[in-house]
mmCIF file of C-alpha atoms in Angstrom:
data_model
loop_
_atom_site.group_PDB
_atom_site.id
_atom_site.type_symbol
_atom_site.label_atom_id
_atom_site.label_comp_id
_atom_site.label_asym_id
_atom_site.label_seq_id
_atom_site.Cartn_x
_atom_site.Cartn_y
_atom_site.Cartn_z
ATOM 1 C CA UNK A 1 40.859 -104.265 32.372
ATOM 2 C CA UNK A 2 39.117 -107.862 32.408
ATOM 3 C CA UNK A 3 36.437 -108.214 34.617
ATOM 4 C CA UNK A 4 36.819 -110.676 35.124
ATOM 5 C CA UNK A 5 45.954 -106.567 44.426
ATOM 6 C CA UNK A 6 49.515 -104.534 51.990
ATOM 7 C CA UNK A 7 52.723 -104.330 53.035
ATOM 8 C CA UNK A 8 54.987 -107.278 52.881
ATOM 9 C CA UNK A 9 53.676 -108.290 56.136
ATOM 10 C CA UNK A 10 49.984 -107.810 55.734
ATOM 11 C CA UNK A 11 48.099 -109.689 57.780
ATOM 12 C CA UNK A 12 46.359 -111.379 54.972
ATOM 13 C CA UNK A 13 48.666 -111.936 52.883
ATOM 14 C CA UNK A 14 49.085 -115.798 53.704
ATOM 15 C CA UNK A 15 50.764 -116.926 50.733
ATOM 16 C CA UNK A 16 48.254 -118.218 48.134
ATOM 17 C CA UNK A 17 49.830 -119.643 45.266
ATOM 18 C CA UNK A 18 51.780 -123.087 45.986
ATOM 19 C CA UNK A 19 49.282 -125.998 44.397
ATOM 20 C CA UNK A 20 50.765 -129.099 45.219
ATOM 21 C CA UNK A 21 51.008 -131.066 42.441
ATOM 22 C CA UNK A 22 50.113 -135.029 42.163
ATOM 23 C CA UNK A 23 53.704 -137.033 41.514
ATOM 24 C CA UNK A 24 54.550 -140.430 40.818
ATOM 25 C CA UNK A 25 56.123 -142.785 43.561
ATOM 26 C CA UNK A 26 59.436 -142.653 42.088
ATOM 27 C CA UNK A 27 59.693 -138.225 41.975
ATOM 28 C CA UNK A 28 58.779 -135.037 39.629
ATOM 29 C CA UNK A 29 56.537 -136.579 36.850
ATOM 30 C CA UNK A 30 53.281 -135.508 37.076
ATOM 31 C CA UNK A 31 50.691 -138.543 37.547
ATOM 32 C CA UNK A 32 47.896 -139.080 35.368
ATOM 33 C CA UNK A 33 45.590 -139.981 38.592
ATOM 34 C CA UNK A 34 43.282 -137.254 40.298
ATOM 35 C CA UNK A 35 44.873 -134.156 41.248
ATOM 36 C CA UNK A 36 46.545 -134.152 45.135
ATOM 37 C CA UNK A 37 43.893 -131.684 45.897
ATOM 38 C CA UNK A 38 40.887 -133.713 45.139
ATOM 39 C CA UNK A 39 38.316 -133.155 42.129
ATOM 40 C CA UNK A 40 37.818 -129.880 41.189
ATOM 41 C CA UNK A 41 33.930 -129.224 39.523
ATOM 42 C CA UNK A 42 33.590 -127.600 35.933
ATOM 43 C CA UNK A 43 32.308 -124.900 37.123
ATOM 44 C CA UNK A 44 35.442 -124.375 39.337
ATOM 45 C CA UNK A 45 37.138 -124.510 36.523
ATOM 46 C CA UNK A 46 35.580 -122.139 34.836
ATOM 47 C CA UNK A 47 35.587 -119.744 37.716
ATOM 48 C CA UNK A 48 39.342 -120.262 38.133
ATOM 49 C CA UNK A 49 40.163 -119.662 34.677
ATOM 50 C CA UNK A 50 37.923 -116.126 35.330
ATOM 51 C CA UNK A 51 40.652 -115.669 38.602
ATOM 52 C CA UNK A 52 43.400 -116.690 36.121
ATOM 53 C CA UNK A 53 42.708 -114.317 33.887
ATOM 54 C CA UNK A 54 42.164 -111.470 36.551
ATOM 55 C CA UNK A 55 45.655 -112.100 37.904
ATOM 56 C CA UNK A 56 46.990 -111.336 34.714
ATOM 57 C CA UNK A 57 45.308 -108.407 34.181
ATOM 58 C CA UNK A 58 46.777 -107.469 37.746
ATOM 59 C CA UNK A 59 49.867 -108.349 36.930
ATOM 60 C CA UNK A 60 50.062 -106.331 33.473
ATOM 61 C CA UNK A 61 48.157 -103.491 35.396
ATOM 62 C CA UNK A 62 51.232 -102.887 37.844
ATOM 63 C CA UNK A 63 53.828 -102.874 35.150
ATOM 64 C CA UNK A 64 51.832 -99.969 33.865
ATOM 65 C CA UNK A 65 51.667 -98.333 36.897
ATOM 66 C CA UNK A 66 55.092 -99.000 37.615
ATOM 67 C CA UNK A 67 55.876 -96.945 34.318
ATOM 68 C CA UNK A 68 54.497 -93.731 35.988
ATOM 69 C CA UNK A 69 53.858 -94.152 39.839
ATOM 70 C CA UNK A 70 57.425 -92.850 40.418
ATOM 71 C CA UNK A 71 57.028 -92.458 44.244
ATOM 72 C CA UNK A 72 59.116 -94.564 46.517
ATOM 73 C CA UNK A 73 57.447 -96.440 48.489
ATOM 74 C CA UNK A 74 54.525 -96.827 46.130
ATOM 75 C CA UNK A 75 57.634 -98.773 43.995
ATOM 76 C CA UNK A 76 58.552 -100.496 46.678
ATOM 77 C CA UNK A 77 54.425 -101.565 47.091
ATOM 78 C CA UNK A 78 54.138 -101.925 43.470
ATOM 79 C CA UNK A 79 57.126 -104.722 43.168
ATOM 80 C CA UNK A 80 55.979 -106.569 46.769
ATOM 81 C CA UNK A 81 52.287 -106.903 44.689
ATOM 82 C CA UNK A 82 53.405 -107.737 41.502
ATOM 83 C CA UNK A 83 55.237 -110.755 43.536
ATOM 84 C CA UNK A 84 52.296 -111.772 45.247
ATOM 85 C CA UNK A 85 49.796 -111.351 42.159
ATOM 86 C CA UNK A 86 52.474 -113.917 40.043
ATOM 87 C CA UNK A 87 52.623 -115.979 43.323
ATOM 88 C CA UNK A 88 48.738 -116.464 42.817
ATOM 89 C CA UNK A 89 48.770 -116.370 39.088
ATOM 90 C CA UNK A 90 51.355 -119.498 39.283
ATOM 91 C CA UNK A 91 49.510 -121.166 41.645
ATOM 92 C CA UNK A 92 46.486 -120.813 39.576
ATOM 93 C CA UNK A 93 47.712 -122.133 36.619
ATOM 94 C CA UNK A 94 49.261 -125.383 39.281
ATOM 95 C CA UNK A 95 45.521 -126.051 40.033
ATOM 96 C CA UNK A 96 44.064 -125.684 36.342
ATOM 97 C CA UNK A 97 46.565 -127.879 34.715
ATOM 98 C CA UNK A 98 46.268 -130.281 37.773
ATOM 99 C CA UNK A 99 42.543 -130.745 36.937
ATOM 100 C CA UNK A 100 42.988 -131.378 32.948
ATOM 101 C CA UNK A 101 41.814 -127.610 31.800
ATOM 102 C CA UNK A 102 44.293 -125.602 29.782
ATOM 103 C CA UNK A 103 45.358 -122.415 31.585
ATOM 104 C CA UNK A 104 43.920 -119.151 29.945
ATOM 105 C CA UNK A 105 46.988 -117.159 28.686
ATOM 106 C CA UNK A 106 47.766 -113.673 29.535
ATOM 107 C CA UNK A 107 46.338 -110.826 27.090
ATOM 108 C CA UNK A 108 49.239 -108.788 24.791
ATOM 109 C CA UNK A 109 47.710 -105.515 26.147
ATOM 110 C CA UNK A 110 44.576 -104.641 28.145
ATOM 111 C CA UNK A 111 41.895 -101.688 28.036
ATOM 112 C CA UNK A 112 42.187 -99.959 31.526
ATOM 113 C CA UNK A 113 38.952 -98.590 33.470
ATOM 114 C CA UNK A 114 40.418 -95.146 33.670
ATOM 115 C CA UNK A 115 42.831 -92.983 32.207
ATOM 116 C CA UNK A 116 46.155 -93.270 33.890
ATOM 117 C CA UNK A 117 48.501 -89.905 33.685
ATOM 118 C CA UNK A 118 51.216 -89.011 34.870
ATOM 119 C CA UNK A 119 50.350 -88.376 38.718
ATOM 120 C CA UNK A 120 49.899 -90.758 41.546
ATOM 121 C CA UNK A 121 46.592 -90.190 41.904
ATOM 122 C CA UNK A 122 45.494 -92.168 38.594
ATOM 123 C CA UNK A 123 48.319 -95.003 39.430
ATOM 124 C CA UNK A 124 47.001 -95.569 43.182
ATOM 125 C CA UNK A 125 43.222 -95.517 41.923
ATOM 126 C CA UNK A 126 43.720 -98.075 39.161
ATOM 127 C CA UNK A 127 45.823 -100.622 41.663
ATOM 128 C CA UNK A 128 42.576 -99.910 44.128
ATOM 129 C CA UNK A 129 40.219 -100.862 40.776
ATOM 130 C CA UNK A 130 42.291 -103.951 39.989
ATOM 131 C CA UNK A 131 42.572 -105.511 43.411
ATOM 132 C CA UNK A 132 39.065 -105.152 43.697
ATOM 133 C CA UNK A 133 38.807 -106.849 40.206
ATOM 134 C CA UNK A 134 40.449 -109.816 41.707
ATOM 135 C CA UNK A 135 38.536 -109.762 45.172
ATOM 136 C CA UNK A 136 35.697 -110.271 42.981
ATOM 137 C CA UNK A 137 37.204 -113.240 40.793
ATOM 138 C CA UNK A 138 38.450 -115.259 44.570
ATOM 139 C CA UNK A 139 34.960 -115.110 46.625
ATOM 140 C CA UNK A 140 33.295 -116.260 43.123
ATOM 141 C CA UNK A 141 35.809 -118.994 43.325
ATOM 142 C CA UNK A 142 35.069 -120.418 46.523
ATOM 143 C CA UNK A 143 31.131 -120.038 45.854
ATOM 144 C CA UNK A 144 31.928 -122.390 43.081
ATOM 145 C CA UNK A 145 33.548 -125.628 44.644
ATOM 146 C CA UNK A 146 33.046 -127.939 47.339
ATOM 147 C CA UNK A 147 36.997 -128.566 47.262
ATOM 148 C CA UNK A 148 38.164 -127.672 50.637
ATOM 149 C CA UNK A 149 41.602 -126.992 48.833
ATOM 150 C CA UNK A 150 40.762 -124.537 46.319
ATOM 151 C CA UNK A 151 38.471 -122.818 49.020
ATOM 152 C CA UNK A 152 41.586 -122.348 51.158
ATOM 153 C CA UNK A 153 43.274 -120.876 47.891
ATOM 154 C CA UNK A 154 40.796 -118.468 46.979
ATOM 155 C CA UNK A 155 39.947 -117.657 50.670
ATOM 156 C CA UNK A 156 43.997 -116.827 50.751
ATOM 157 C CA UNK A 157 44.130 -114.616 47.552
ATOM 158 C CA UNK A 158 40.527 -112.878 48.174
ATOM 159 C CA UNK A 159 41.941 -111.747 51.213
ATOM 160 C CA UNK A 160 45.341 -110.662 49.958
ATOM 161 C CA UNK A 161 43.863 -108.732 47.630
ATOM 162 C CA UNK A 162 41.310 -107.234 49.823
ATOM 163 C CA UNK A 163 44.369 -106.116 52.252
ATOM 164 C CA UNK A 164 46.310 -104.752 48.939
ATOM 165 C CA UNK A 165 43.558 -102.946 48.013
ATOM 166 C CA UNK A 166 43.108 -101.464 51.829
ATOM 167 C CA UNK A 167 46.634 -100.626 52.254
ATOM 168 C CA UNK A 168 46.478 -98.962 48.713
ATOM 169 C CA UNK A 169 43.159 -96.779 49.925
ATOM 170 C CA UNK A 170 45.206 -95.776 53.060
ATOM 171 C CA UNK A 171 47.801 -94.700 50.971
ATOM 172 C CA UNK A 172 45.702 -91.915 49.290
ATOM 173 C CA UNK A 173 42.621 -91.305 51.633
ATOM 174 C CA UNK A 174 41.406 -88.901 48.672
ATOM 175 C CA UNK A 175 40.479 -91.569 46.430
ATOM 176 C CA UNK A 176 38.477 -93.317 48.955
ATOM 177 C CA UNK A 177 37.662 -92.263 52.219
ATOM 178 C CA UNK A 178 36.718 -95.230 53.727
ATOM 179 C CA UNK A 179 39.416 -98.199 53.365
ATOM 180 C CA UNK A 180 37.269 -100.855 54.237
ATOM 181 C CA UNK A 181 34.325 -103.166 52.516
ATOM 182 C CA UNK A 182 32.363 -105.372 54.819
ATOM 183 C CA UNK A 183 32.028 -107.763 52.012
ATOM 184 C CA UNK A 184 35.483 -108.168 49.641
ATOM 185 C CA UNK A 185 34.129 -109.446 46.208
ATOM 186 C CA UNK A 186 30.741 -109.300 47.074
ATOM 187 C CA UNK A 187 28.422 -108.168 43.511
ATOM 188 C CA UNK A 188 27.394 -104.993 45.671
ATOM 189 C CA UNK A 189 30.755 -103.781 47.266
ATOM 190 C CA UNK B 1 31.695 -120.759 70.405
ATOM 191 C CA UNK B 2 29.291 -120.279 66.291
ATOM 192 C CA UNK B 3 30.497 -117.839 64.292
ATOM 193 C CA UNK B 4 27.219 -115.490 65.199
ATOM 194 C CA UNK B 5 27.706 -115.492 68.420
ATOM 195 C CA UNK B 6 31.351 -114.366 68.280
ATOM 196 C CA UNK B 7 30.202 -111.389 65.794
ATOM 197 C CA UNK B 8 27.873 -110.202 68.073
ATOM 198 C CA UNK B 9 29.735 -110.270 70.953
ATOM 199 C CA UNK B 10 32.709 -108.502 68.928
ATOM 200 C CA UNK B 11 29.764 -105.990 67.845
ATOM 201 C CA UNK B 12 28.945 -105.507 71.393
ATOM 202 C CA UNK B 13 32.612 -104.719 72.784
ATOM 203 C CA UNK B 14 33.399 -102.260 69.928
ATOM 204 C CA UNK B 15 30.157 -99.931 70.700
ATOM 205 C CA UNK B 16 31.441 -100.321 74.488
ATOM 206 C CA UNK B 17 34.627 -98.963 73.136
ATOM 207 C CA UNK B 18 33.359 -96.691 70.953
ATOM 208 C CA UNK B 19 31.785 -94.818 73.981
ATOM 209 C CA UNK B 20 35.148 -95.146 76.117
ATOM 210 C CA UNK B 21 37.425 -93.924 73.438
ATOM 211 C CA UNK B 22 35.106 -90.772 72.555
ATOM 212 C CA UNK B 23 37.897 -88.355 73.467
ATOM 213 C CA UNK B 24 40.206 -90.258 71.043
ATOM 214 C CA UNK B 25 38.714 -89.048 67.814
ATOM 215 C CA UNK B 26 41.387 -90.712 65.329
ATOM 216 C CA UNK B 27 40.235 -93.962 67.773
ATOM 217 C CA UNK B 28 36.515 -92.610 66.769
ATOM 218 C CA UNK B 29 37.190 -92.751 63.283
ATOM 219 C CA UNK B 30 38.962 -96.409 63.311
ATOM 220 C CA UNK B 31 36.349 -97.998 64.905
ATOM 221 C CA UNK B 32 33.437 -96.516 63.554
ATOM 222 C CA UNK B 33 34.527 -98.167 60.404
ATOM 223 C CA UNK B 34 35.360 -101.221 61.614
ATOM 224 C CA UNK B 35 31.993 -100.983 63.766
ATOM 225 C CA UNK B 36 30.108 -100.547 60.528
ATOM 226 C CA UNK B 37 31.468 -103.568 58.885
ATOM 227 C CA UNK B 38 31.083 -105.843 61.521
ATOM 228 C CA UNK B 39 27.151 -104.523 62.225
ATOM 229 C CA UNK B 40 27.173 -105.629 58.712
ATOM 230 C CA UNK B 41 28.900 -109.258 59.092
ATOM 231 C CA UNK B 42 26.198 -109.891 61.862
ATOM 232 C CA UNK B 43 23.310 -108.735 59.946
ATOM 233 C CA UNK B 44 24.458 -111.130 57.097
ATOM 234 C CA UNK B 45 24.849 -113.802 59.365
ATOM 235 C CA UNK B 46 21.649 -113.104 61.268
ATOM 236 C CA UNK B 47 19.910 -113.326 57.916
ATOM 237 C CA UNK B 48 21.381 -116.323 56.870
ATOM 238 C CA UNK B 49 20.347 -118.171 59.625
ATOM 239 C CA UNK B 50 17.152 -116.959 59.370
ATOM 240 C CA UNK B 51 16.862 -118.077 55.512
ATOM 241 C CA UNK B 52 17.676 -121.810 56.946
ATOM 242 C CA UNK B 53 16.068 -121.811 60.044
ATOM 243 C CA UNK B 54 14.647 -125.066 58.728
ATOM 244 C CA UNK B 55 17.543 -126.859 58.532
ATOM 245 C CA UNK B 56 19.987 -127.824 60.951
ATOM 246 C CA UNK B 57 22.254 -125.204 61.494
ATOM 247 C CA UNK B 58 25.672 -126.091 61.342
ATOM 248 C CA UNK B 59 28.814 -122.971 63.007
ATOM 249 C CA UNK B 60 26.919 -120.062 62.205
ATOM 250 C CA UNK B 61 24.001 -121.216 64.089
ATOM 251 C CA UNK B 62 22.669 -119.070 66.873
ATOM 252 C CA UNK B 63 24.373 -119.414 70.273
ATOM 253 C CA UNK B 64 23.074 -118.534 74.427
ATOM 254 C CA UNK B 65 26.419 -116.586 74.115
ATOM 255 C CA UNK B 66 26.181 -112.934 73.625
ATOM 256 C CA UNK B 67 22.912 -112.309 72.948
ATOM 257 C CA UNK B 68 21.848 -109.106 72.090
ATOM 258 C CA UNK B 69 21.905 -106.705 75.252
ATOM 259 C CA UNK B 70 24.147 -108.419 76.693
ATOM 260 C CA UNK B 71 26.864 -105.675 78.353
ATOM 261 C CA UNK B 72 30.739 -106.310 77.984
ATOM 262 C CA UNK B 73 33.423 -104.701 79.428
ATOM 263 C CA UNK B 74 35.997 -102.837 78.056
ATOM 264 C CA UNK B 75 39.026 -100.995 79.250
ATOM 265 C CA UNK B 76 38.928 -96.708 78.893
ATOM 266 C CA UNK B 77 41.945 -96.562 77.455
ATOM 267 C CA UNK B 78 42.460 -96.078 74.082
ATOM 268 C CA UNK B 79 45.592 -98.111 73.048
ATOM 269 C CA UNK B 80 44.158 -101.028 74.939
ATOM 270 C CA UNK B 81 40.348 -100.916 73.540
ATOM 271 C CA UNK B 82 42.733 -100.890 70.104
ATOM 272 C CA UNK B 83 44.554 -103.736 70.797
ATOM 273 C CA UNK B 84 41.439 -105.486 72.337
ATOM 274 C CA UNK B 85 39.301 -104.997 69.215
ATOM 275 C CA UNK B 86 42.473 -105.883 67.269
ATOM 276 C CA UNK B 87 42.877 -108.997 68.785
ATOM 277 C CA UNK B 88 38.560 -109.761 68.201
ATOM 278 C CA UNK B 89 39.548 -109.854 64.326
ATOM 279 C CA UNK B 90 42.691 -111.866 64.834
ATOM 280 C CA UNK B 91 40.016 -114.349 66.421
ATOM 281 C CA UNK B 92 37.552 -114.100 63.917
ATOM 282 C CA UNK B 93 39.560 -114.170 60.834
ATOM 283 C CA UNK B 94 40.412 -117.620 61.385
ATOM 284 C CA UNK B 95 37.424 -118.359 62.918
ATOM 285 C CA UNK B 96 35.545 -117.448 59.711
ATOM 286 C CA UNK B 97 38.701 -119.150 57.426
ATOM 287 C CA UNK B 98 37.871 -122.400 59.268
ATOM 288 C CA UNK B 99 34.233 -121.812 58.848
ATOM 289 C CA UNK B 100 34.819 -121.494 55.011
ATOM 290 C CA UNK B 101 35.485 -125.366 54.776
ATOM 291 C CA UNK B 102 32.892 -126.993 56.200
ATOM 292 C CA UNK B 103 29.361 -125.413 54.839
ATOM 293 C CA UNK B 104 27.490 -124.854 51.957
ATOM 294 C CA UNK B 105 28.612 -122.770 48.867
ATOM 295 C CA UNK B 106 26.749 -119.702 49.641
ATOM 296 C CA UNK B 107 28.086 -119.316 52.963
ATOM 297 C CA UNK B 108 31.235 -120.595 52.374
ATOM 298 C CA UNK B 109 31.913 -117.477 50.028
ATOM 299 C CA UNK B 110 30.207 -115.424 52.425
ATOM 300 C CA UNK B 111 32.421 -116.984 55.446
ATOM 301 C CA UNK B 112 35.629 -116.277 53.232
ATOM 302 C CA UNK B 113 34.849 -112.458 52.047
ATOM 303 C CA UNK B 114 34.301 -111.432 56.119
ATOM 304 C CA UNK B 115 37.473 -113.217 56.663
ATOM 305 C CA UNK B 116 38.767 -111.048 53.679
ATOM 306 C CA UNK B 117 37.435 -108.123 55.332
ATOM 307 C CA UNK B 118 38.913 -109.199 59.131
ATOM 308 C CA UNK B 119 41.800 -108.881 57.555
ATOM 309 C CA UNK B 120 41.444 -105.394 56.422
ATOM 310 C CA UNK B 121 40.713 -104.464 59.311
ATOM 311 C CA UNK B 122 43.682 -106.149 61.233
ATOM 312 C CA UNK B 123 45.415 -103.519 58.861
ATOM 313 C CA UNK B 124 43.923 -100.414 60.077
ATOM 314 C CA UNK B 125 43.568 -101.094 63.673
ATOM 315 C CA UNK B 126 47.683 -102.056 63.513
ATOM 316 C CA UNK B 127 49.186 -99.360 65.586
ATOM 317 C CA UNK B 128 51.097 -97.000 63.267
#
């Protein structure tokens, strides 16, 4: 997985992934002006394209899980996430193109942290890993700009992944005991 | 009311209900998580203040509301200290998101990932 994903109604999920997008007076073509959300720094950038590259990951990751979590409702859980995750991915790639950067492109195939077989157990632990991955990628995000914009963006998808990755714990207390981190995407948590 | 000051106070009525709903023990267990995170939200906070006591504090400053040893109320029934704990993070979750916006890099990331967390915990405490 690069190092740099609740339930439909989570109460964070809050719908991160709709950039709006500069236009010209007269309709759909882009401007060539600032961005409609303001400047974003370099090094925004740079962490974005990091977040960018996470969602992928994420998004690849639940296809594989999809492949062998066979259980109902984590199907169910698996499609709602993979929805959000290319919600946030899309939205992503809105605010990179909208400041000038080209978008990093998805990976053909990625290594995965841990062996995934043919149980739930693997397939709920590695959706636990890669929300966690992306918690990481958000709160580095908003560290990184003054933009009150793309702080509201990140502070959106750091928290939807945080409650993905909560609901996914609660799922299968075995994995981890405690569903909670005081700190989503802190270094230490 | 600063962000500090709601955290403690929060901190305060959730070891109130912790000792109320100490015949609950799947209540126990709920809050002594979320009573663990938010200890460490104020810590953080409470440290961050005190790395910039120099300059002017701006919402997580320090607050004559809830101080520490100050005593709240809460009710001895377990549904209710639930839903009243429940409704703290609602509170603080977008207190927190709003905080995100208008301070400094470090603590805006640090403002967002307790607001992350807030909203974790809106997910356990929801009554199942």
């Amino acid at each position: 997985m690069t190092t740099p994903t609740a339930d439909p109604a989570a109460p964070g999920t809050t719908a991160a992934g709709t950039a709006p997008v500069a236009t010209d007076p007269a309709g759909s073509a882009p401007a060539d002006s600032a961005p409609a959300f303001g400047t974003v720094e370099p090094e925004a950038i740079a962490a974005l394209q990091q977040a960018l590259a996470a969602e992928h990951a994420a998004i690849w990751a639940y296809g594989f899980i999809g492949a062998f979590d066979k259980d109902q409702l984590d199907i169910s859980r698996v499609s709602t996430y993979t929805q959000q995750h290319i919600i946030s991915r899309d939205g992503t790639i809105d605010i990179v193109t909208g400041a000038g950067a080209v978008p990093v492109r998805t990976e053909v195939a990625y290594s995965l942290p841990i062996d995934v077989t043919d149980d739930l157990t693997t397939s709920r632990a590695l959706s636990i890993i890669i929300e966690g991955d992306c918690t990481n990628v958000w709160r580095f995000v908003i560290g990184c700009t003054d933009n009150a914009f793309l702080r509201d963006f990140a502070v959106s998808a750091l928290s939807d992944s945080a409650v993905r990755q909560t609901a996914w714990k609660l799922v299968d207390p075995a994995i981890t005991p405690n569903p909670v981190v005081a700190f989503p995407g802190a270094p230490a948590s | 009311m600063s962000l500090l000051a709601t955290t403690r106070l929060h901190v305060e009525r959730i070891n109130a209900g912790l000792v109320n709903i100490a015949a609950d023990p799947a209540g126990v267990v709920v809050l002594t998580l979320v009573q663990a995170d938010r200890a460490a939200h104020l810590a953080a906070l409470e440290a961050e203040v005190a790395r910039t006591t120099s300059t002017p504090a701006d919402s997580a400053a320090t607050s004559a509301a809830a101080q520490p040893g100050q005593t709240v109320s809460i009710s001895d029934d377990p549904a209710e200290i639930i839903a009243t704990v429940l409704g703290d993070c609602v509170t603080a979750q977008t207190q927190f998101r709003d905080g995100v916006q208008s301070t400094s890099r470090y603590r805006a990331a640090l403002f967002g990932s307790i607001s992350a967390c807030l909203a974790t915990h809106r997910l356990v405490l929801q009554p199942s």
